[in-house]
Tab-separated table of C-alpha atoms and ligand atoms in Angstrom:
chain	number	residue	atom	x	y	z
A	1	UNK	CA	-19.598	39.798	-4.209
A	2	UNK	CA	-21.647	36.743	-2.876
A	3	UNK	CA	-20.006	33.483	-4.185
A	4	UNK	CA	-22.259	32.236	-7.212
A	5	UNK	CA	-22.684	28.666	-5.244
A	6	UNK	CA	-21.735	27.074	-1.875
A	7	UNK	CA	-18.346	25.448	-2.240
A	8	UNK	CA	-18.833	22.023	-4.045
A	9	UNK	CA	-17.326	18.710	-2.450
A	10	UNK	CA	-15.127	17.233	-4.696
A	11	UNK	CA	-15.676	15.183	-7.493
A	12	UNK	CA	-14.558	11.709	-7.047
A	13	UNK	CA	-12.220	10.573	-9.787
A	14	UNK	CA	-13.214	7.118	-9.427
A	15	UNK	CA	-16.811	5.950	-7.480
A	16	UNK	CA	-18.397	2.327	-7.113
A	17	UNK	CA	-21.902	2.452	-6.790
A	18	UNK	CA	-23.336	-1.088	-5.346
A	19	UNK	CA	-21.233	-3.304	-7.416
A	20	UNK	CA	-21.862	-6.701	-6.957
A	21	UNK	CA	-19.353	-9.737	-8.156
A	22	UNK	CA	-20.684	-12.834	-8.725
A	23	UNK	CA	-18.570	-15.975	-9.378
A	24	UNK	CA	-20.806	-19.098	-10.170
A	25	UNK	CA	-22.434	-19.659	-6.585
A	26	UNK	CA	-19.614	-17.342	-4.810
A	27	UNK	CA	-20.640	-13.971	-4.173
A	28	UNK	CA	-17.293	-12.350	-4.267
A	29	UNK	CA	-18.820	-8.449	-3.650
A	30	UNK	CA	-22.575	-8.206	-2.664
A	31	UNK	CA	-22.562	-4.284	-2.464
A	32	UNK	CA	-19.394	-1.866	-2.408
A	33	UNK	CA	-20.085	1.856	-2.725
A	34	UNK	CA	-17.112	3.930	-2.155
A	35	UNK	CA	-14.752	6.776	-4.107
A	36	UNK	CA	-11.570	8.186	-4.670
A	37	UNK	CA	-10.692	11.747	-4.271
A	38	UNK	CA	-7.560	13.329	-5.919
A	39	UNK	CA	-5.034	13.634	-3.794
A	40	UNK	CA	-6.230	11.251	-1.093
A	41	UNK	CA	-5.855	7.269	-0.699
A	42	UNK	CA	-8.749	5.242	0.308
A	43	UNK	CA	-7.519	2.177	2.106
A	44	UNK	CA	-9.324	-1.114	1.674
A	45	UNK	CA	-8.676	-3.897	4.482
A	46	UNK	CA	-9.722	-7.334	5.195
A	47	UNK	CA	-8.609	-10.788	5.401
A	48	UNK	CA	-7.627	-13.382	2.334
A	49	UNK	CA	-10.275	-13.818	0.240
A	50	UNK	CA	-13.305	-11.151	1.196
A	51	UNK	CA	-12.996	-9.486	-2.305
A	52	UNK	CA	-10.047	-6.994	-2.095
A	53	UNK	CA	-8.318	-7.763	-5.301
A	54	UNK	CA	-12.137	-8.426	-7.014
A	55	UNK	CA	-12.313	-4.510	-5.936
A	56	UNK	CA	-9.199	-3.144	-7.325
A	57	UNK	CA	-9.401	-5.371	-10.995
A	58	UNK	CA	-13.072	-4.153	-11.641
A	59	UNK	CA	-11.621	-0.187	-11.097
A	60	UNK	CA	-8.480	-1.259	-13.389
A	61	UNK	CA	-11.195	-2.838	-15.869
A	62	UNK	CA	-9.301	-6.284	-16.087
A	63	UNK	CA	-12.762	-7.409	-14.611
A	64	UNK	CA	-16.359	-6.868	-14.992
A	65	UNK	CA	-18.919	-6.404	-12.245
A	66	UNK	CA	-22.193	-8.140	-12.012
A	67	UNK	CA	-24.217	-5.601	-10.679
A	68	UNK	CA	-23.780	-1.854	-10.044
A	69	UNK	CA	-21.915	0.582	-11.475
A	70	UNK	CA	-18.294	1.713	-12.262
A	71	UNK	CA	-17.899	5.919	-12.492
A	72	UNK	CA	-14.932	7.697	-13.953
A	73	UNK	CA	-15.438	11.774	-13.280
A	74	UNK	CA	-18.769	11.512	-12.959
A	75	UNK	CA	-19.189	9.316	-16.252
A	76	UNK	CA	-20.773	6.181	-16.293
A	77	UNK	CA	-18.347	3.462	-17.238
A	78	UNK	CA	-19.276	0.210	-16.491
A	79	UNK	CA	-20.219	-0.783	-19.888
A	80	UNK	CA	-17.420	-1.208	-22.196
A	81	UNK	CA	-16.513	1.942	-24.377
A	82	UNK	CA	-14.258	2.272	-27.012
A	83	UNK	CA	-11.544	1.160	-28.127
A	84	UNK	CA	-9.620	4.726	-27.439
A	85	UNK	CA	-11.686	5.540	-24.368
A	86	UNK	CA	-10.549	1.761	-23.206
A	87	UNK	CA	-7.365	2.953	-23.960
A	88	UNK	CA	-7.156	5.928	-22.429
A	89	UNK	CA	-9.253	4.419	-18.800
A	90	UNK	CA	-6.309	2.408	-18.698
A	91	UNK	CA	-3.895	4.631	-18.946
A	92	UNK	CA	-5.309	6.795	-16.215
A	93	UNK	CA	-5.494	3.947	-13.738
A	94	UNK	CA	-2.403	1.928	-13.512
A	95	UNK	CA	-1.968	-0.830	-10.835
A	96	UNK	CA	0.917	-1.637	-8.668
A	97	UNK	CA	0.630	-5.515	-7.681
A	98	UNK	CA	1.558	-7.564	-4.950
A	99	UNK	CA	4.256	-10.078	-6.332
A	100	UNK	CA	7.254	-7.225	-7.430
A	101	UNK	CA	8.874	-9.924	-9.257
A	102	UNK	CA	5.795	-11.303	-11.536
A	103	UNK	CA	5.486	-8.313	-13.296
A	104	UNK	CA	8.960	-7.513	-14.327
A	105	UNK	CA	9.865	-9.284	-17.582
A	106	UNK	CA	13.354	-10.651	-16.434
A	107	UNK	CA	14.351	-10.077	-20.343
A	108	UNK	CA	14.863	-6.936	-20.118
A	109	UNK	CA	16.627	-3.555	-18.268
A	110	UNK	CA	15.248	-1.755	-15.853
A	111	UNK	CA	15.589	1.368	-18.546
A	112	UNK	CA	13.080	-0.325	-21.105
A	113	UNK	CA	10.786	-0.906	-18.199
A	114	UNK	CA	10.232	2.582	-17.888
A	115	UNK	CA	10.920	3.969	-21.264
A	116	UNK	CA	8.247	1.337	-22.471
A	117	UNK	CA	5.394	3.078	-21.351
A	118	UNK	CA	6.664	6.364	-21.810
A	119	UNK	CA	7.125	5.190	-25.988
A	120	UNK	CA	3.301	3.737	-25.591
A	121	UNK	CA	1.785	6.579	-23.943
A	122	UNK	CA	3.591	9.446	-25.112
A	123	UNK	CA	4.726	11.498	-28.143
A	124	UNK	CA	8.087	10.693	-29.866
A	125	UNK	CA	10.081	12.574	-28.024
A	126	UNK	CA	14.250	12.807	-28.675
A	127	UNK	CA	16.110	10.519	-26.855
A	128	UNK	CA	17.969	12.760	-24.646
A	129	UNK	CA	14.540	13.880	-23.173
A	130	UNK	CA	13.084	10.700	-23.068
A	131	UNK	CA	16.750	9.626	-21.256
A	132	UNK	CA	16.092	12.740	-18.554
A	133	UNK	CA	12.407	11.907	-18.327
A	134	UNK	CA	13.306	8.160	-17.310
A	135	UNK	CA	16.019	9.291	-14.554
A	136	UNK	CA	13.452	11.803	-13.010
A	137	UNK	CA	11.009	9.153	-12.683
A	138	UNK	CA	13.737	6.596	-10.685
A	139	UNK	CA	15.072	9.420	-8.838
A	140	UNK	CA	11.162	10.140	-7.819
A	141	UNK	CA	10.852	6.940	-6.215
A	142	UNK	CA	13.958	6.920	-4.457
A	143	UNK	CA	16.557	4.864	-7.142
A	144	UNK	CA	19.668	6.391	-8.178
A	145	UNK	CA	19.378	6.275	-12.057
A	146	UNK	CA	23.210	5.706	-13.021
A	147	UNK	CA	23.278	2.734	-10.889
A	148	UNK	CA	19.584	1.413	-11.408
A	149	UNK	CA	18.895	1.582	-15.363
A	150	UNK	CA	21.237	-1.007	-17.067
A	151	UNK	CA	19.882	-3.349	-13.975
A	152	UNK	CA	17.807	-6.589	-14.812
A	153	UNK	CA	15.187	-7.223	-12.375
A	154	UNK	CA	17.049	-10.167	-10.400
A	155	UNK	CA	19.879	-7.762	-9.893
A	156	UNK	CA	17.369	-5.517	-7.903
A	157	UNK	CA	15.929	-6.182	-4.238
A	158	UNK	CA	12.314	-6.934	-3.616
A	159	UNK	CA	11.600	-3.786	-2.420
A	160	UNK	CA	13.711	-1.986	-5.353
A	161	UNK	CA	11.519	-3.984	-7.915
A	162	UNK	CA	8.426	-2.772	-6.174
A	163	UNK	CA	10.267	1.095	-6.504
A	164	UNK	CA	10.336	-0.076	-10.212
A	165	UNK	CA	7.007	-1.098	-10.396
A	166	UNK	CA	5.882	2.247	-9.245
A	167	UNK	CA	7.994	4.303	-11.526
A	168	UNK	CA	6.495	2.406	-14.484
A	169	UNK	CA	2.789	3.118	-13.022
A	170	UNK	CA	3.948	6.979	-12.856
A	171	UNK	CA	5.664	7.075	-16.264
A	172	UNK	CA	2.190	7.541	-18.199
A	173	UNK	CA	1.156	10.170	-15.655
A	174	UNK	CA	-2.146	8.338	-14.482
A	175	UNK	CA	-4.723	9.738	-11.836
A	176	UNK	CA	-5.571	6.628	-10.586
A	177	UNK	CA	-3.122	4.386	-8.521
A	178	UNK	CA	-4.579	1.016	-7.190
A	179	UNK	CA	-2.230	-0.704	-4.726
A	180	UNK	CA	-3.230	-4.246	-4.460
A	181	UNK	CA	-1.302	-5.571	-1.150
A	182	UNK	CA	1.983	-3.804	-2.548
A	183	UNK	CA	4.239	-4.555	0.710
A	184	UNK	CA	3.158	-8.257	1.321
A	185	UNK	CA	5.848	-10.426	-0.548
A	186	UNK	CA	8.121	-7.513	1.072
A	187	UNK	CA	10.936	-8.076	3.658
A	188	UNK	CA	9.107	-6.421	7.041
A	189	UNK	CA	12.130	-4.256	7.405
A	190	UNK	CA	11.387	-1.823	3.932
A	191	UNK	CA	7.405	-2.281	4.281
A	192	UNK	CA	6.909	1.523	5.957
A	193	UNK	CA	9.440	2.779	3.518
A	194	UNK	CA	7.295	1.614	0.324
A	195	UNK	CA	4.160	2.739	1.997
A	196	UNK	CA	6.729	6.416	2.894
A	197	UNK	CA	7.126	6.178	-0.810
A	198	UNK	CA	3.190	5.475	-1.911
A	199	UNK	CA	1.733	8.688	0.333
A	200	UNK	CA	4.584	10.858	-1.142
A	201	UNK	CA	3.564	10.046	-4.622
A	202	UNK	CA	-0.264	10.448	-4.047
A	203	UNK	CA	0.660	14.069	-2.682
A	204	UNK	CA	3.272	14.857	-5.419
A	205	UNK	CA	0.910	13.610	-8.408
A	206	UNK	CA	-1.923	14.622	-6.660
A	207	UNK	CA	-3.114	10.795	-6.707
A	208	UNK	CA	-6.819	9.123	-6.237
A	209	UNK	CA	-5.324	5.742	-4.686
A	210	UNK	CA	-7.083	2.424	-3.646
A	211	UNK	CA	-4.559	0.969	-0.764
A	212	UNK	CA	-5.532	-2.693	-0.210
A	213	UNK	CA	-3.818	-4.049	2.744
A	214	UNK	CA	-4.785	-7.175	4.932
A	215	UNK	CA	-2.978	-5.186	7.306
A	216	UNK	CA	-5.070	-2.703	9.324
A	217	UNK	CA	-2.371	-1.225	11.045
A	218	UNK	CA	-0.718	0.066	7.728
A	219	UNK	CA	-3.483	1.644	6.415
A	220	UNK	CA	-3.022	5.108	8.265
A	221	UNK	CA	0.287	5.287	6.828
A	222	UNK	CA	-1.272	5.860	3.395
A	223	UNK	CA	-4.605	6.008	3.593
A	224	UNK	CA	-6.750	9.237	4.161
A	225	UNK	CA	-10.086	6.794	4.709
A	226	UNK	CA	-10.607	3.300	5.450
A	227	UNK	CA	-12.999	0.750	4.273
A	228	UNK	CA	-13.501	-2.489	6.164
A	229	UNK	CA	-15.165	-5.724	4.281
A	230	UNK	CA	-15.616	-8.566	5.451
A	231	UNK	CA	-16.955	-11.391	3.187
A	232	UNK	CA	-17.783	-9.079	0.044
A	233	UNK	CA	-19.690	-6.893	2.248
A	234	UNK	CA	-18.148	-3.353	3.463
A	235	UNK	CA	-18.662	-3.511	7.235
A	236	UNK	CA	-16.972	-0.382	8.540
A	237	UNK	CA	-15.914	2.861	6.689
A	238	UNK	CA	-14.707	6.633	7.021
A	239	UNK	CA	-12.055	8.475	8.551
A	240	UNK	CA	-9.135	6.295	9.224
A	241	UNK	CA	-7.810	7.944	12.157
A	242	UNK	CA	-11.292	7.877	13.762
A	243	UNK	CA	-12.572	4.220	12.463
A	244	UNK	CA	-9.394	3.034	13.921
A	245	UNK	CA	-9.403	5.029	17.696
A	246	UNK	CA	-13.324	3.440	18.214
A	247	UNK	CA	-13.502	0.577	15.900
A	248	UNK	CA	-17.332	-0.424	16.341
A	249	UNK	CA	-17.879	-3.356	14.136
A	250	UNK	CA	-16.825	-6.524	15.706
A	251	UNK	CA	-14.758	-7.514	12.867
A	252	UNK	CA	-12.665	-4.329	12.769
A	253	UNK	CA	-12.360	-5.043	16.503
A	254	UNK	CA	-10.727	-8.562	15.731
A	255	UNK	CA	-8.507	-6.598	12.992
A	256	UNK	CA	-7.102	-4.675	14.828
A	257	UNK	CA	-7.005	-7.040	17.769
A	258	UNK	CA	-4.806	-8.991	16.328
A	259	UNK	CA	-2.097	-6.139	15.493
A	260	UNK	CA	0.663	-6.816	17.667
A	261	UNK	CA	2.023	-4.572	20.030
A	262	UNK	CA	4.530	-1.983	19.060
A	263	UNK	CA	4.340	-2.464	15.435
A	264	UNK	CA	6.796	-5.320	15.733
A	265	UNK	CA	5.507	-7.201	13.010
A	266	UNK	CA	3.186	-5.667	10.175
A	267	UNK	CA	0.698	-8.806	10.188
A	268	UNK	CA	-2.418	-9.868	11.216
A	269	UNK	CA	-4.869	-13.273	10.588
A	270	UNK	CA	-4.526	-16.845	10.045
A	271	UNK	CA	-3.996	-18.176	13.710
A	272	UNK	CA	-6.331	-20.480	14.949
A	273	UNK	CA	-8.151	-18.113	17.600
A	274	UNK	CA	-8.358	-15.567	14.502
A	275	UNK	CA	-10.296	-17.981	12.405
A	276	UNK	CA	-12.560	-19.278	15.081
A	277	UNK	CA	-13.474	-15.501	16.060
A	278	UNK	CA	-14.140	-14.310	12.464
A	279	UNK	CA	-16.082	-17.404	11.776
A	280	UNK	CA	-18.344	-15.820	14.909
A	281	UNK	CA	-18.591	-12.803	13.432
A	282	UNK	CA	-19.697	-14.404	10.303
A	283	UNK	CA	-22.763	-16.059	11.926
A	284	UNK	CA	-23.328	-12.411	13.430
A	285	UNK	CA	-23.532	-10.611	10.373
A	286	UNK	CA	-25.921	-13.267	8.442
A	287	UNK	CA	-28.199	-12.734	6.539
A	288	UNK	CA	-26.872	-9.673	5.550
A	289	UNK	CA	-28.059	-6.194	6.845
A	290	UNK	CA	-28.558	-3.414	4.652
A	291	UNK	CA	-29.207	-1.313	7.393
A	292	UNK	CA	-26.263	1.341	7.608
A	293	UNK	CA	-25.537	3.069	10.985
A	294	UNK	CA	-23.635	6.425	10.768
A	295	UNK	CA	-21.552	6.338	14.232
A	296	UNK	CA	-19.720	9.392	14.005
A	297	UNK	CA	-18.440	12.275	11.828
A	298	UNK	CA	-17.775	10.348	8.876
A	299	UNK	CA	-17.968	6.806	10.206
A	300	UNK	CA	-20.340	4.228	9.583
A	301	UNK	CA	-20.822	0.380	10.080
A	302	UNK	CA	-22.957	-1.812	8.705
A	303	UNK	CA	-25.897	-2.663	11.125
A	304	UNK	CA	-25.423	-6.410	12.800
A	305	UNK	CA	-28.734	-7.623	12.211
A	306	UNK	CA	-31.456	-7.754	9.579
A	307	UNK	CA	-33.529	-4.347	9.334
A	308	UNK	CA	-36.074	-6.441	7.654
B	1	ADP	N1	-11.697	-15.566	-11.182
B	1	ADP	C1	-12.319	-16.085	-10.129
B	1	ADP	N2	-13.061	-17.209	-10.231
B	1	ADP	C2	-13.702	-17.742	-9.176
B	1	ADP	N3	-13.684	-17.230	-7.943
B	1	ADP	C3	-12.965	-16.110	-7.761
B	1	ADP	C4	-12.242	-15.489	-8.827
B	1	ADP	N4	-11.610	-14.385	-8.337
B	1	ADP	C5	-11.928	-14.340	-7.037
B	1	ADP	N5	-12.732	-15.355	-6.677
B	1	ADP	C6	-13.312	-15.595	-5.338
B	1	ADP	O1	-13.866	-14.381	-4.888
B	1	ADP	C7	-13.601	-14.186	-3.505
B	1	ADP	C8	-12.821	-12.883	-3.306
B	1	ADP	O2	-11.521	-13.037	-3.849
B	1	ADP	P1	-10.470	-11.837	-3.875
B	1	ADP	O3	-11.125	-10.636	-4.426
B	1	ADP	O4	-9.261	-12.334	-4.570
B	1	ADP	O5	-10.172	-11.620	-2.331
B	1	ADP	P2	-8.949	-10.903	-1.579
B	1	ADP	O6	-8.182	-10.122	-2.581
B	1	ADP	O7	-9.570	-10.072	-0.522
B	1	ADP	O8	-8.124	-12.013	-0.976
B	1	ADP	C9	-12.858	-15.425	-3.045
B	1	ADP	O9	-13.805	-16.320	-2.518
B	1	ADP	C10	-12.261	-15.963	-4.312
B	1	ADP	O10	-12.045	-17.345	-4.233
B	2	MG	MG1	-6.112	-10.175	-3.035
């Protein structure tokens, strides 16, 4: 029997089709195309300020773009729907932010942290199961449950809170997991673990996840694909493992440049020679191109000058 059609890429769960951001005069994104995949984490990368978190709070619909469009399976959702199908969006994204501490309420246990959202989202179940349901999901992010649920948040380390954090994401069972710079207030020592943690829970829950890191040399740690922007613009994008073995873009060059040897440090940015580079790079890629160059299997870069 012949198969009825060719096999079908997949869907994306969530795509961004030239979404602009305008704030006042600053042009926070002037055109982002890219999608998630179930299953696989997209890693977004680029310094302070180039539009990362303008990115992740237009997918999580705590912000609206200017231009383009927002699409959920397919379905057009950049205009707000309803007050159940707003509902229900943001239950199937959830967000995991940078500061672990910021969105804990210190009032309260680490047990009604989790149980919360598992009350909102779910159906009344008895409290024994609810109990069981709550120590699967610490277990499932590596906290021992008898130890970890009578906990306040200041009892708990940073990178504990950001275990938390997680857990409460996973309690509602989302298929969307946006990652806004979730090691960065983290002690250097328990970074890779998180990220350990964030690649086993995209496989396990079978995940569509938006990584944004202004660290390029984490991103293969979680991140299937790779998108480079640079001043609201995506410069560089595809296969990580590929974008980052022949970066071509100048400013993924200076990225990952200035990743020290060794992985000593998980940093990059903000010295002096950094600033004075990128600010070269900037006068290289104005005006903007929107000329795209595909460089290899699944890699592209934006071209360096004007097409027109
Ligand atoms: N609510 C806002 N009002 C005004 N400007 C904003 C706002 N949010 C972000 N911006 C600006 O948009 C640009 C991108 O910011 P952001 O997305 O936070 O970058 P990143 O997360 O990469 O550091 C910056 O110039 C920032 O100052
Ligand atoms: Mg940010």
């Amino acid at each position: 029997m012949k198969p009825q059609i060719q096999a079908l890429a997949a869907e994306p769960v969530i795509r961004l089709e030239d979404v602009q951001r305008h704030f006042g005069s600053v042009h926070a994104l002037k055109s982002v195309s890219f999608s998630l995949f179930a299953g696989r984490a997209l890693a977004l990368v680029g310094e302070s300020g180039c539009g990362k978190t303008t990115c992740a709070r237009i997918i999580a619909r705590l912000d609206r773009a200017s231009g383009g469009k927002l699409l959920f399976r397919g379905q057009d959702r950049t205009a707000r729907g309803t007050g159940s199908e707003e509902r229900l969006y943001r239950k199937d994204v959830q967000m995991v932010f940078q500061d672990p501490f910021a969105s804990l309420n210190p009032a309260f246990t680490i047990n009604h942290h989790i149980a919360r959202p598992l009350q909102l989202h779910g159906d009344d179940k008895p409290k024994a199961e609810r109990d069981d349901e709550i120590s699967k999901l610490l277990e499932s992010v590596g906290l021992d449950p008898a130890v970890t649920r009578q906990k306040f948040p200041h009892e708990l380390s940073g990178g504990q809170r950001q275990r938390v954090n997680i857990a409460r994401a996973l309690a509602v069972s989302p298929s969307v997991l946006v990652a806004d710079e979730p090691t960065s207030m983290l002690d250097v020592s328990i970074r890779k673990d998180i990220l350990d943690l964030l690649a086993r829970v995209k496989r396990e829950n079978d995940l569509a996840m938006l990584y944004i890191t202004h660290d390029i040399a984490t991103a293969a740690h979680v991140a299937e694909e790779i998108v480079v922007m640079f001043a609201g613009q995506m410069v560089e994008w595809g296969h990580t493992a590929t974008v980052l073995a022949a970066p071509k873009h100048p400013y993924t060059q200076l990225l990952l440049s200035a990743v020290p040897d060794g992985g000593r440090r998980f940093v990059t940015g903000g010295s002096a020679r950094f600033l004075e580079q990128a600010e070269k790079i900037r006068a290289l890629t104005r005006p903007i191109s929107t000329a795209v160059e595909q460089v290899g299997d699944n890699h592209y870069m934006r071209a360096l000058v004007a097409s027109n």
